[in-house]
Amino acid sequence: MKMLQMFLPTVMSWEEHISFGAGLWFEEMWHHFLSLQNNSLVEPYLMHLLARVSRDCPGLFVWSNKLDFMFSKLLRSLQLGPDTGFNQTFPLENATVWLVYMIGVEKDAQSCLTRLMTLTETFFHPSNDGDHSSHLLKLLLRLVYGMVARIKRERSGKTQSAIPDEFKMTETRIDKFVLSLLPCVKLAIFTQVKEEYIYGIIKYLALLAPKIVLPGILEILDPAFETVTEPHRLTQSLSCFFASTIPMLREEVANGERSRKAELLVLLKKFLPAIDPNDPKKTRLCFLVLGIMVNNVPLVDCSAAVRLRNDLTKDEQEV
């Protein structure tokens, strides 16, 4: 099976696949995948092959009758049960690639993902940390990373096989994807398990949909500056804000919309009391955020511009 996974070609046109490609062996491979026993050593190779098929030839096969089976295996691999010995293993890296490339191709894929996130949402709460936490955070990280990679692949135009326009990720599909993950991400921000995963999750989500993610990050950051009994909340909030700083500075807004850049002055004032020599981690994060702001936003004394010009926007007048 390893040799088949390595050498079976998937980067072909639809006509080539039907004649001498995946059209000849896909159903047989799916039959073998269904007949596998739990925790089989062959499963990662088969899952990798199926992920390649979904990535390189979207829309060639009908996956709608296979979604329930795949999502069930994915759910059982997250170690949510009390007895981990009865849980199944599943190649999460390949499964998330398959799932990411199902969105937009199969109309029920996004709804299945939303139901999966709704079902597992309470497990992301910091008070429910356990063996499942690392699996759930890894799932989120692989999903958002896979989505960023897919969008880059589609919009760069460098793919060897043409992707039909009706299957490409639109802004509406991206927003639905981000909204389905965001409630779980907000709960996972303050987790004590695999904190390094949160940085990547927030960073990629902010790149995908800054208008959806950034307000939530600022909503979490503002009360963290004022908390006294839970100082760790500020450290974790700063880490998330640091991950989303570049997307915030690069955010493009339409005419009449309020830019997040106008809030930089307020944030700069709030960062000053957070610089505490007794808390090196928090101080380091503050300086990292301040460094990004100063390097990307020119600081010039324009206080007299309010009296000299009458064509300033509301954001410019406030700054």
PDB file of N, CA and C in Angstrom, residues 246-293:
ATOM      1  N   ILE A 246       0.027  42.059  12.328  1.00  0.00           N
ATOM      2  CA  ILE A 246       0.296  42.319  10.907  1.00  0.00           C
ATOM      3  C   ILE A 246      -0.991  42.332  10.088  1.00  0.00           C
ATOM      4  N   PRO A 247      -1.886  41.346  10.230  1.00  0.00           N
ATOM      5  CA  PRO A 247      -3.160  41.447   9.497  1.00  0.00           C
ATOM      6  C   PRO A 247      -3.952  42.704   9.837  1.00  0.00           C
ATOM      7  N   MET A 248      -3.873  43.162  11.088  1.00  0.00           N
ATOM      8  CA  MET A 248      -4.598  44.375  11.456  1.00  0.00           C
ATOM      9  C   MET A 248      -4.016  45.598  10.757  1.00  0.00           C
ATOM     10  N   LEU A 249      -2.693  45.672  10.691  1.00  0.00           N
ATOM     11  CA  LEU A 249      -2.056  46.817  10.048  1.00  0.00           C
ATOM     12  C   LEU A 249      -2.247  46.808   8.534  1.00  0.00           C
ATOM     13  N   ARG A 250      -2.447  45.630   7.964  1.00  0.00           N
ATOM     14  CA  ARG A 250      -2.622  45.521   6.513  1.00  0.00           C
ATOM     15  C   ARG A 250      -4.083  45.484   6.098  1.00  0.00           C
ATOM     16  N   GLU A 251      -4.978  45.580   7.050  1.00  0.00           N
ATOM     17  CA  GLU A 251      -6.402  45.470   6.728  1.00  0.00           C
ATOM     18  C   GLU A 251      -6.840  46.610   5.817  1.00  0.00           C
ATOM     19  N   GLU A 252      -7.571  46.258   4.790  1.00  0.00           N
ATOM     20  CA  GLU A 252      -8.123  47.241   3.865  1.00  0.00           C
ATOM     21  C   GLU A 252      -9.609  47.412   4.153  1.00  0.00           C
ATOM     22  N   VAL A 253     -10.032  48.651   4.298  1.00  0.00           N
ATOM     23  CA  VAL A 253     -11.429  48.934   4.620  1.00  0.00           C
ATOM     24  C   VAL A 253     -12.041  49.752   3.494  1.00  0.00           C
ATOM     25  N   ALA A 254     -13.336  49.598   3.339  1.00  0.00           N
ATOM     26  CA  ALA A 254     -14.052  50.361   2.324  1.00  0.00           C
ATOM     27  C   ALA A 254     -14.311  51.779   2.820  1.00  0.00           C
ATOM     28  N   ASN A 255     -14.716  52.625   1.912  1.00  0.00           N
ATOM     29  CA  ASN A 255     -15.010  54.010   2.278  1.00  0.00           C
ATOM     30  C   ASN A 255     -16.150  54.056   3.290  1.00  0.00           C
ATOM     31  N   GLY A 256     -15.933  54.814   4.348  1.00  0.00           N
ATOM     32  CA  GLY A 256     -16.954  54.946   5.378  1.00  0.00           C
ATOM     33  C   GLY A 256     -16.804  53.976   6.526  1.00  0.00           C
ATOM     34  N   GLU A 257     -15.982  52.922   6.363  1.00  0.00           N
ATOM     35  CA  GLU A 257     -15.770  51.964   7.442  1.00  0.00           C
ATOM     36  C   GLU A 257     -14.639  52.432   8.349  1.00  0.00           C
ATOM     37  N   ARG A 258     -14.737  52.025   9.604  1.00  0.00           N
ATOM     38  CA  ARG A 258     -13.719  52.404  10.581  1.00  0.00           C
ATOM     39  C   ARG A 258     -12.543  51.440  10.502  1.00  0.00           C
ATOM     40  N   SER A 259     -11.358  51.995  10.419  1.00  0.00           N
ATOM     41  CA  SER A 259     -10.154  51.181  10.347  1.00  0.00           C
ATOM     42  C   SER A 259      -9.661  50.830  11.745  1.00  0.00           C
ATOM     43  N   ARG A 260      -9.117  49.622  11.878  1.00  0.00           N
ATOM     44  CA  ARG A 260      -8.546  49.206  13.162  1.00  0.00           C
ATOM     45  C   ARG A 260      -7.280  49.989  13.492  1.00  0.00           C
ATOM     46  N   LYS A 261      -6.679  50.598  12.488  1.00  0.00           N
ATOM     47  CA  LYS A 261      -5.453  51.351  12.736  1.00  0.00           C
ATOM     48  C   LYS A 261      -5.707  52.544  13.650  1.00  0.00           C
ATOM     49  N   ALA A 262      -6.940  53.037  13.664  1.00  0.00           N
ATOM     50  CA  ALA A 262      -7.253  54.180  14.519  1.00  0.00           C
ATOM     51  C   ALA A 262      -7.168  53.826  15.996  1.00  0.00           C
ATOM     52  N   GLU A 263      -7.215  52.544  16.318  1.00  0.00           N
ATOM     53  CA  GLU A 263      -7.156  52.121  17.709  1.00  0.00           C
ATOM     54  C   GLU A 263      -5.726  51.914  18.195  1.00  0.00           C
ATOM     55  N   LEU A 264      -4.755  52.114  17.310  1.00  0.00           N
ATOM     56  CA  LEU A 264      -3.369  51.893  17.703  1.00  0.00           C
ATOM     57  C   LEU A 264      -2.936  52.853  18.802  1.00  0.00           C
ATOM     58  N   LEU A 265      -3.361  54.106  18.708  1.00  0.00           N
ATOM     59  CA  LEU A 265      -2.951  55.092  19.707  1.00  0.00           C
ATOM     60  C   LEU A 265      -3.470  54.711  21.085  1.00  0.00           C
ATOM     61  N   VAL A 266      -4.708  54.255  21.139  1.00  0.00           N
ATOM     62  CA  VAL A 266      -5.281  53.824  22.422  1.00  0.00           C
ATOM     63  C   VAL A 266      -4.537  52.608  22.951  1.00  0.00           C
ATOM     64  N   LEU A 267      -4.207  51.679  22.060  1.00  0.00           N
ATOM     65  CA  LEU A 267      -3.504  50.472  22.485  1.00  0.00           C
ATOM     66  C   LEU A 267      -2.091  50.789  22.964  1.00  0.00           C
ATOM     67  N   LEU A 268      -1.434  51.729  22.303  1.00  0.00           N
ATOM     68  CA  LEU A 268      -0.084  52.098  22.728  1.00  0.00           C
ATOM     69  C   LEU A 268      -0.082  52.627  24.159  1.00  0.00           C
ATOM     70  N   LYS A 269      -1.089  53.387  24.512  1.00  0.00           N
ATOM     71  CA  LYS A 269      -1.179  53.911  25.878  1.00  0.00           C
ATOM     72  C   LYS A 269      -1.432  52.788  26.880  1.00  0.00           C
ATOM     73  N   LYS A 270      -2.201  51.780  26.474  1.00  0.00           N
ATOM     74  CA  LYS A 270      -2.501  50.679  27.388  1.00  0.00           C
ATOM     75  C   LYS A 270      -1.314  49.747  27.577  1.00  0.00           C
ATOM     76  N   PHE A 271      -0.424  49.708  26.591  1.00  0.00           N
ATOM     77  CA  PHE A 271       0.719  48.813  26.705  1.00  0.00           C
ATOM     78  C   PHE A 271       1.743  49.295  27.728  1.00  0.00           C
ATOM     79  N   LEU A 272       1.806  50.578  27.963  1.00  0.00           N
ATOM     80  CA  LEU A 272       2.836  51.111  28.856  1.00  0.00           C
ATOM     81  C   LEU A 272       2.741  50.549  30.274  1.00  0.00           C
ATOM     82  N   PRO A 273       1.552  50.527  30.927  1.00  0.00           N
ATOM     83  CA  PRO A 273       1.498  49.933  32.274  1.00  0.00           C
ATOM     84  C   PRO A 273       1.746  48.428  32.283  1.00  0.00           C
ATOM     85  N   ALA A 274       1.594  47.785  31.126  1.00  0.00           N
ATOM     86  CA  ALA A 274       1.789  46.331  31.072  1.00  0.00           C
ATOM     87  C   ALA A 274       3.259  45.939  31.061  1.00  0.00           C
ATOM     88  N   ILE A 275       4.150  46.903  30.862  1.00  0.00           N
ATOM     89  CA  ILE A 275       5.590  46.608  30.885  1.00  0.00           C
ATOM     90  C   ILE A 275       6.023  46.454  32.337  1.00  0.00           C
ATOM     91  N   ASP A 276       6.240  45.228  32.732  1.00  0.00           N
ATOM     92  CA  ASP A 276       6.524  44.900  34.131  1.00  0.00           C
ATOM     93  C   ASP A 276       7.818  44.096  34.202  1.00  0.00           C
ATOM     94  N   PRO A 277       8.865  44.630  34.818  1.00  0.00           N
ATOM     95  CA  PRO A 277      10.130  43.874  34.899  1.00  0.00           C
ATOM     96  C   PRO A 277      10.012  42.593  35.717  1.00  0.00           C
ATOM     97  N   ASN A 278       8.972  42.476  36.524  1.00  0.00           N
ATOM     98  CA  ASN A 278       8.772  41.253  37.302  1.00  0.00           C
ATOM     99  C   ASN A 278       8.095  40.148  36.496  1.00  0.00           C
ATOM    100  N   ASP A 279       7.649  40.471  35.298  1.00  0.00           N
ATOM    101  CA  ASP A 279       7.001  39.480  34.430  1.00  0.00           C
ATOM    102  C   ASP A 279       7.678  39.541  33.062  1.00  0.00           C
ATOM    103  N   PRO A 280       8.801  38.846  32.898  1.00  0.00           N
ATOM    104  CA  PRO A 280       9.567  38.951  31.638  1.00  0.00           C
ATOM    105  C   PRO A 280       8.774  38.531  30.408  1.00  0.00           C
ATOM    106  N   LYS A 281       7.933  37.512  30.532  1.00  0.00           N
ATOM    107  CA  LYS A 281       7.187  37.034  29.365  1.00  0.00           C
ATOM    108  C   LYS A 281       6.217  38.096  28.867  1.00  0.00           C
ATOM    109  N   LYS A 282       5.492  38.708  29.802  1.00  0.00           N
ATOM    110  CA  LYS A 282       4.541  39.750  29.405  1.00  0.00           C
ATOM    111  C   LYS A 282       5.267  40.962  28.836  1.00  0.00           C
ATOM    112  N   THR A 283       6.372  41.335  29.451  1.00  0.00           N
ATOM    113  CA  THR A 283       7.139  42.481  28.965  1.00  0.00           C
ATOM    114  C   THR A 283       7.684  42.221  27.566  1.00  0.00           C
ATOM    115  N   ARG A 284       8.156  41.004  27.346  1.00  0.00           N
ATOM    116  CA  ARG A 284       8.677  40.655  26.017  1.00  0.00           C
ATOM    117  C   ARG A 284       7.588  40.771  24.962  1.00  0.00           C
ATOM    118  N   LEU A 285       6.388  40.284  25.273  1.00  0.00           N
ATOM    119  CA  LEU A 285       5.287  40.372  24.316  1.00  0.00           C
ATOM    120  C   LEU A 285       4.918  41.822  24.031  1.00  0.00           C
ATOM    121  N   CYS A 286       4.929  42.652  25.068  1.00  0.00           N
ATOM    122  CA  CYS A 286       4.620  44.075  24.868  1.00  0.00           C
ATOM    123  C   CYS A 286       5.617  44.726  23.913  1.00  0.00           C
ATOM    124  N   PHE A 287       6.892  44.453  24.116  1.00  0.00           N
ATOM    125  CA  PHE A 287       7.906  45.051  23.250  1.00  0.00           C
ATOM    126  C   PHE A 287       7.822  44.491  21.828  1.00  0.00           C
ATOM    127  N   LEU A 288       7.460  43.225  21.694  1.00  0.00           N
ATOM    128  CA  LEU A 288       7.298  42.661  20.353  1.00  0.00           C
ATOM    129  C   LEU A 288       6.169  43.353  19.597  1.00  0.00           C
ATOM    130  N   VAL A 289       5.041  43.551  20.286  1.00  0.00           N
ATOM    131  CA  VAL A 289       3.906  44.224  19.643  1.00  0.00           C
ATOM    132  C   VAL A 289       4.259  45.672  19.325  1.00  0.00           C
ATOM    133  N   LEU A 290       4.887  46.354  20.277  1.00  0.00           N
ATOM    134  CA  LEU A 290       5.275  47.746  20.041  1.00  0.00           C
ATOM    135  C   LEU A 290       6.267  47.848  18.886  1.00  0.00           C
ATOM    136  N   GLY A 291       7.179  46.886  18.802  1.00  0.00           N
ATOM    137  CA  GLY A 291       8.148  46.905  17.710  1.00  0.00           C
ATOM    138  C   GLY A 291       7.489  46.757  16.352  1.00  0.00           C
ATOM    139  N   ILE A 292       6.507  45.862  16.256  1.00  0.00           N
ATOM    140  CA  ILE A 292       5.797  45.693  14.981  1.00  0.00           C
ATOM    141  C   ILE A 292       5.038  46.962  14.622  1.00  0.00           C
ATOM    142  N   MET A 293       4.389  47.569  15.610  1.00  0.00           N
ATOM    143  CA  MET A 293       3.629  48.790  15.333  1.00  0.00           C
ATOM    144  C   MET A 293       4.540  49.914  14.847  1.00  0.00           C
TER     145      MET A 293
END
